[in-house]
Structure formats: C-alpha cells, structure tokens
mmCIF file of C-alpha atoms in Angstrom:
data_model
loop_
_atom_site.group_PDB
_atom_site.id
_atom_site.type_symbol
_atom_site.label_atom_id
_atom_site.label_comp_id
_atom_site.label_asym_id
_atom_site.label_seq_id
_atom_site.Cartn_x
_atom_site.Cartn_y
_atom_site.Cartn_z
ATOM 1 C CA UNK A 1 -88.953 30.293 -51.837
ATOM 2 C CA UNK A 2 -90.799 27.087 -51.245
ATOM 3 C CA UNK A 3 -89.627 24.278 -54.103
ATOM 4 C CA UNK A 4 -86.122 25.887 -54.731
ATOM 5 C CA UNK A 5 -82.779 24.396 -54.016
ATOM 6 C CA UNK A 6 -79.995 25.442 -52.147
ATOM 7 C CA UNK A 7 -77.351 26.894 -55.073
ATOM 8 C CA UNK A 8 -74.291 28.108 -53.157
ATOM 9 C CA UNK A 9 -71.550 25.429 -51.880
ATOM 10 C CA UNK A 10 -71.485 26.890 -48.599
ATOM 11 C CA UNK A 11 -71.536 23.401 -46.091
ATOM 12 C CA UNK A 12 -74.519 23.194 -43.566
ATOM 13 C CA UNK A 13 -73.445 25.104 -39.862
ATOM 14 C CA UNK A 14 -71.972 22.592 -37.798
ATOM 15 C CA UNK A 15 -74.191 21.946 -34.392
ATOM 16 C CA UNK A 16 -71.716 20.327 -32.298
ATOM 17 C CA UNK A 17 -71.890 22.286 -29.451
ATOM 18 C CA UNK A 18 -69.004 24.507 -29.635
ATOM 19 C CA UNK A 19 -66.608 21.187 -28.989
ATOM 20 C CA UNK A 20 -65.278 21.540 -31.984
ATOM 21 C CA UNK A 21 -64.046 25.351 -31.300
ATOM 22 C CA UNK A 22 -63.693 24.371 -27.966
ATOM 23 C CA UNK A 23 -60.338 22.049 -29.150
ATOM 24 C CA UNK A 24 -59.708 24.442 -31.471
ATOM 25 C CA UNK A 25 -59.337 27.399 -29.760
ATOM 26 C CA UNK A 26 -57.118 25.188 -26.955
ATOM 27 C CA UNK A 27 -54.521 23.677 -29.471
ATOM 28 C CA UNK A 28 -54.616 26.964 -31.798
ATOM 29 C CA UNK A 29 -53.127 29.774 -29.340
ATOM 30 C CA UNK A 30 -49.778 31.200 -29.006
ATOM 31 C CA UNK A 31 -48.158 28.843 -27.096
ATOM 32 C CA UNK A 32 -49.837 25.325 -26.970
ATOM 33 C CA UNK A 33 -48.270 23.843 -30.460
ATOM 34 C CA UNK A 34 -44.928 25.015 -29.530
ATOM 35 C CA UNK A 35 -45.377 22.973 -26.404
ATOM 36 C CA UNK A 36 -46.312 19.776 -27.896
ATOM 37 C CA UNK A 37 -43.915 20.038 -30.423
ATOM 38 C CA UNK A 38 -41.402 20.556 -27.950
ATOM 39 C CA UNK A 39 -42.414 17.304 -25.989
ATOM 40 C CA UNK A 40 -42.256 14.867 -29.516
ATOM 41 C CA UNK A 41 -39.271 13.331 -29.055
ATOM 42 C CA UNK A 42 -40.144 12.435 -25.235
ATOM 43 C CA UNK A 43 -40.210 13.895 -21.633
ATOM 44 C CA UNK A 44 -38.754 17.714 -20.760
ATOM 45 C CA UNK A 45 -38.914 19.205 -17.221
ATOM 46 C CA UNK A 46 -39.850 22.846 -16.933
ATOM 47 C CA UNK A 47 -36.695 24.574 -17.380
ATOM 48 C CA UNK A 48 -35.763 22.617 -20.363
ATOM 49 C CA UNK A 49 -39.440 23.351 -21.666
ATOM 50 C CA UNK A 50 -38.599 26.944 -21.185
ATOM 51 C CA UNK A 51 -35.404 27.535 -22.847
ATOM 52 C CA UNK A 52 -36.863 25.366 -25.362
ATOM 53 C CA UNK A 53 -39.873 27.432 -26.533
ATOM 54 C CA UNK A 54 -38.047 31.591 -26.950
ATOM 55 C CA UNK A 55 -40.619 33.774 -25.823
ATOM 56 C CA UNK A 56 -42.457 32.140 -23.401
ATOM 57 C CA UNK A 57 -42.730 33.523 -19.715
ATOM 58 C CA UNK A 58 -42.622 31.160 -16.924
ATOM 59 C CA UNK A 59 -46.633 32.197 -16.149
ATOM 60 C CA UNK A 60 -47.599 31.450 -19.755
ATOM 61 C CA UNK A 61 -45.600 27.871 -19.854
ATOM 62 C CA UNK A 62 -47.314 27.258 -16.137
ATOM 63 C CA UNK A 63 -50.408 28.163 -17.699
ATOM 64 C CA UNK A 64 -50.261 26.117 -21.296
ATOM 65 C CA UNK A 65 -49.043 23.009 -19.767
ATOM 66 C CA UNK A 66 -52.014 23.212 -17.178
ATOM 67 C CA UNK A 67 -54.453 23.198 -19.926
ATOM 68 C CA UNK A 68 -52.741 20.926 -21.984
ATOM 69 C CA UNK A 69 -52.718 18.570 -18.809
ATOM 70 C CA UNK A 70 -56.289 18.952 -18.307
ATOM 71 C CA UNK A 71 -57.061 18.356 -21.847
ATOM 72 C CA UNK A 72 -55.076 15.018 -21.826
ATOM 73 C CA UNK A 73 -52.652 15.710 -24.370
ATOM 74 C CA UNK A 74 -49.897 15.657 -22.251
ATOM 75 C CA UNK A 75 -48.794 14.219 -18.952
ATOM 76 C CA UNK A 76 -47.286 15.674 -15.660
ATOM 77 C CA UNK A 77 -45.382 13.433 -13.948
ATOM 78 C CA UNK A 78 -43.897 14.902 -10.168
ATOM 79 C CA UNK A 79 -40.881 12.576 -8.984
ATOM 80 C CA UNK A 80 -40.260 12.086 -5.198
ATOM 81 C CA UNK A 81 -36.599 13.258 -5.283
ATOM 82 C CA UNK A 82 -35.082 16.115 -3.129
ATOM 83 C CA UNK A 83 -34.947 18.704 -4.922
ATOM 84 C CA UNK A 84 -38.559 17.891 -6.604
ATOM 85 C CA UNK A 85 -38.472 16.605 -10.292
ATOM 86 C CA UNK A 86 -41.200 17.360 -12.704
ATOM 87 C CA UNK A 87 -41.278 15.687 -15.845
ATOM 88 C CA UNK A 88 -44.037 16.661 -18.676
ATOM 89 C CA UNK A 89 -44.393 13.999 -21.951
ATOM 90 C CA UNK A 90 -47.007 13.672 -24.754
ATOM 91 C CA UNK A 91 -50.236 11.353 -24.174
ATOM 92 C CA UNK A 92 -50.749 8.592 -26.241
ATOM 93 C CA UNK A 93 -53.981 11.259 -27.596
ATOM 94 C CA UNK A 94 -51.161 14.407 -27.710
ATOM 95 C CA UNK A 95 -49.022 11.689 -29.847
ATOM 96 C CA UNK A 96 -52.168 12.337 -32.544
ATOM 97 C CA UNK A 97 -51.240 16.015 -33.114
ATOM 98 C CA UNK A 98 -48.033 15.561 -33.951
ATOM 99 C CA UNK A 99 -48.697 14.804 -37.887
ATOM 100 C CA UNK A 100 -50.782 17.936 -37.798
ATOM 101 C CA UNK A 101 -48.006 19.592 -36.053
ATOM 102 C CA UNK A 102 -45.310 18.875 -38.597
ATOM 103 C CA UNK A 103 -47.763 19.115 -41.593
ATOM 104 C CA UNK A 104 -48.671 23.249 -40.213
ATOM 105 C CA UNK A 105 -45.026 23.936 -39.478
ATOM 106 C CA UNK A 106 -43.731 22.729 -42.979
ATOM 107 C CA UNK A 107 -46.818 24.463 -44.837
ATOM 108 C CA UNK A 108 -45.647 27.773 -42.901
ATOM 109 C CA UNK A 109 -41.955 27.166 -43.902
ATOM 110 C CA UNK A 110 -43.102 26.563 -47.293
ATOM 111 C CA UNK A 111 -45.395 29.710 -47.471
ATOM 112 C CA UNK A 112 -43.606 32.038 -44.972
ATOM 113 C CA UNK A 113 -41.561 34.081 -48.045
ATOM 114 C CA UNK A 114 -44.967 34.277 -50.059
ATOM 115 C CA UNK A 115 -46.822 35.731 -46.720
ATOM 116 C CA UNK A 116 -44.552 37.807 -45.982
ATOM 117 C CA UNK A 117 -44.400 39.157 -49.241
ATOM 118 C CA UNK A 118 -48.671 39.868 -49.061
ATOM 119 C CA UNK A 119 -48.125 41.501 -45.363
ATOM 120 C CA UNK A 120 -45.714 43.853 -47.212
ATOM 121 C CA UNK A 121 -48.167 44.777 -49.629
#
C-alpha cells in the first residue's frame, strides 16, 4: 500500500486529548443548555432557575449548576442577607455559548415537524 493516497474524505482523528469531548459531553446533556439559556438575559436564584427549566429536579439543577460553576461558564454568587440569597449569572466565557445556543434551538424549531415525522416512520 506503500505510494498510494488516501481517497476517502474522512478528516484525520483528532488527538486532543479527549478536551474536546470533554466540553462536549459537559454542555451537551439534558440539562446544561437549558440552564444557560435560562441565565441570558442576567442573574436567577435557584427557585426562579427551577420553575424556569420544567422538568428539572432540585438534585439535577444542584448538580448542573455545580458543573457549570466549575467549568466557568457561569457564576455563583452567595449574598450575606438573612434569609441567604444565591444568585447564579453567565460568565463573560458562558456569554460565548449563547449564539450556539440560539442557533441549536432555532435549527430544532425549524426541523422539529420534519423529525418528528422520521421518528414516526
């Protein structure tokens, strides 16, 4: 096979070190998009968070917003009020998804009839 050229299209494998699926896999699940969308047009507490996002249990918002905390693409910021006050906002970095946010939740409006349609099938 010596001399011959490569005649698929296929891209090289990507040797990043997993970082790439690493992001991925954080900003992909359930829960986490729904969270930063949530948070674009500024700071929600918890229980706003909540009601905001249907579906979500209290574990699995305590959860996502840990990660997303750790990840720096959003902030928690804990007030020194009586009763406590917990604020959570997007990161100058979690500002960055939010194109990519809009642009996947218009492309599944857009396409939701037509998928639907294919599940049926």
């Amino acid at each position: 096979m010596t001399g011959l050229t490569r005649t698929n299209s296929c891209p090289p494998p990507m040797d990043d070190g997993g970082a790439v699926r690493e992001v991925l896999d954080r900003i992909s699940d359930k829960w986490s998009l729904l969270v930063v969308g949530a948070l674009r047009e500024g700071p929600l507490r918890f229980g706003a968070l909540e009601k905001t996002i249907t579906g979500i249990s209290q574990r699995m918002l305590t959860l996502t917003l840990k990660h997303l905390v750790e990840d720096g693409l959003i902030s928690r910021t804990a007030y020194a009020e009586v009763p406590p006050r917990v604020e959570y906002e997007l990161t100058d970095l979690g500002k960055t998804l939010m194109p990519l946010v809009i642009a996947l939740a218009e492309w599944a409006l857009e396409h939701r009839d037509e998928i639907n349609a294919n599940r049926r099938r």
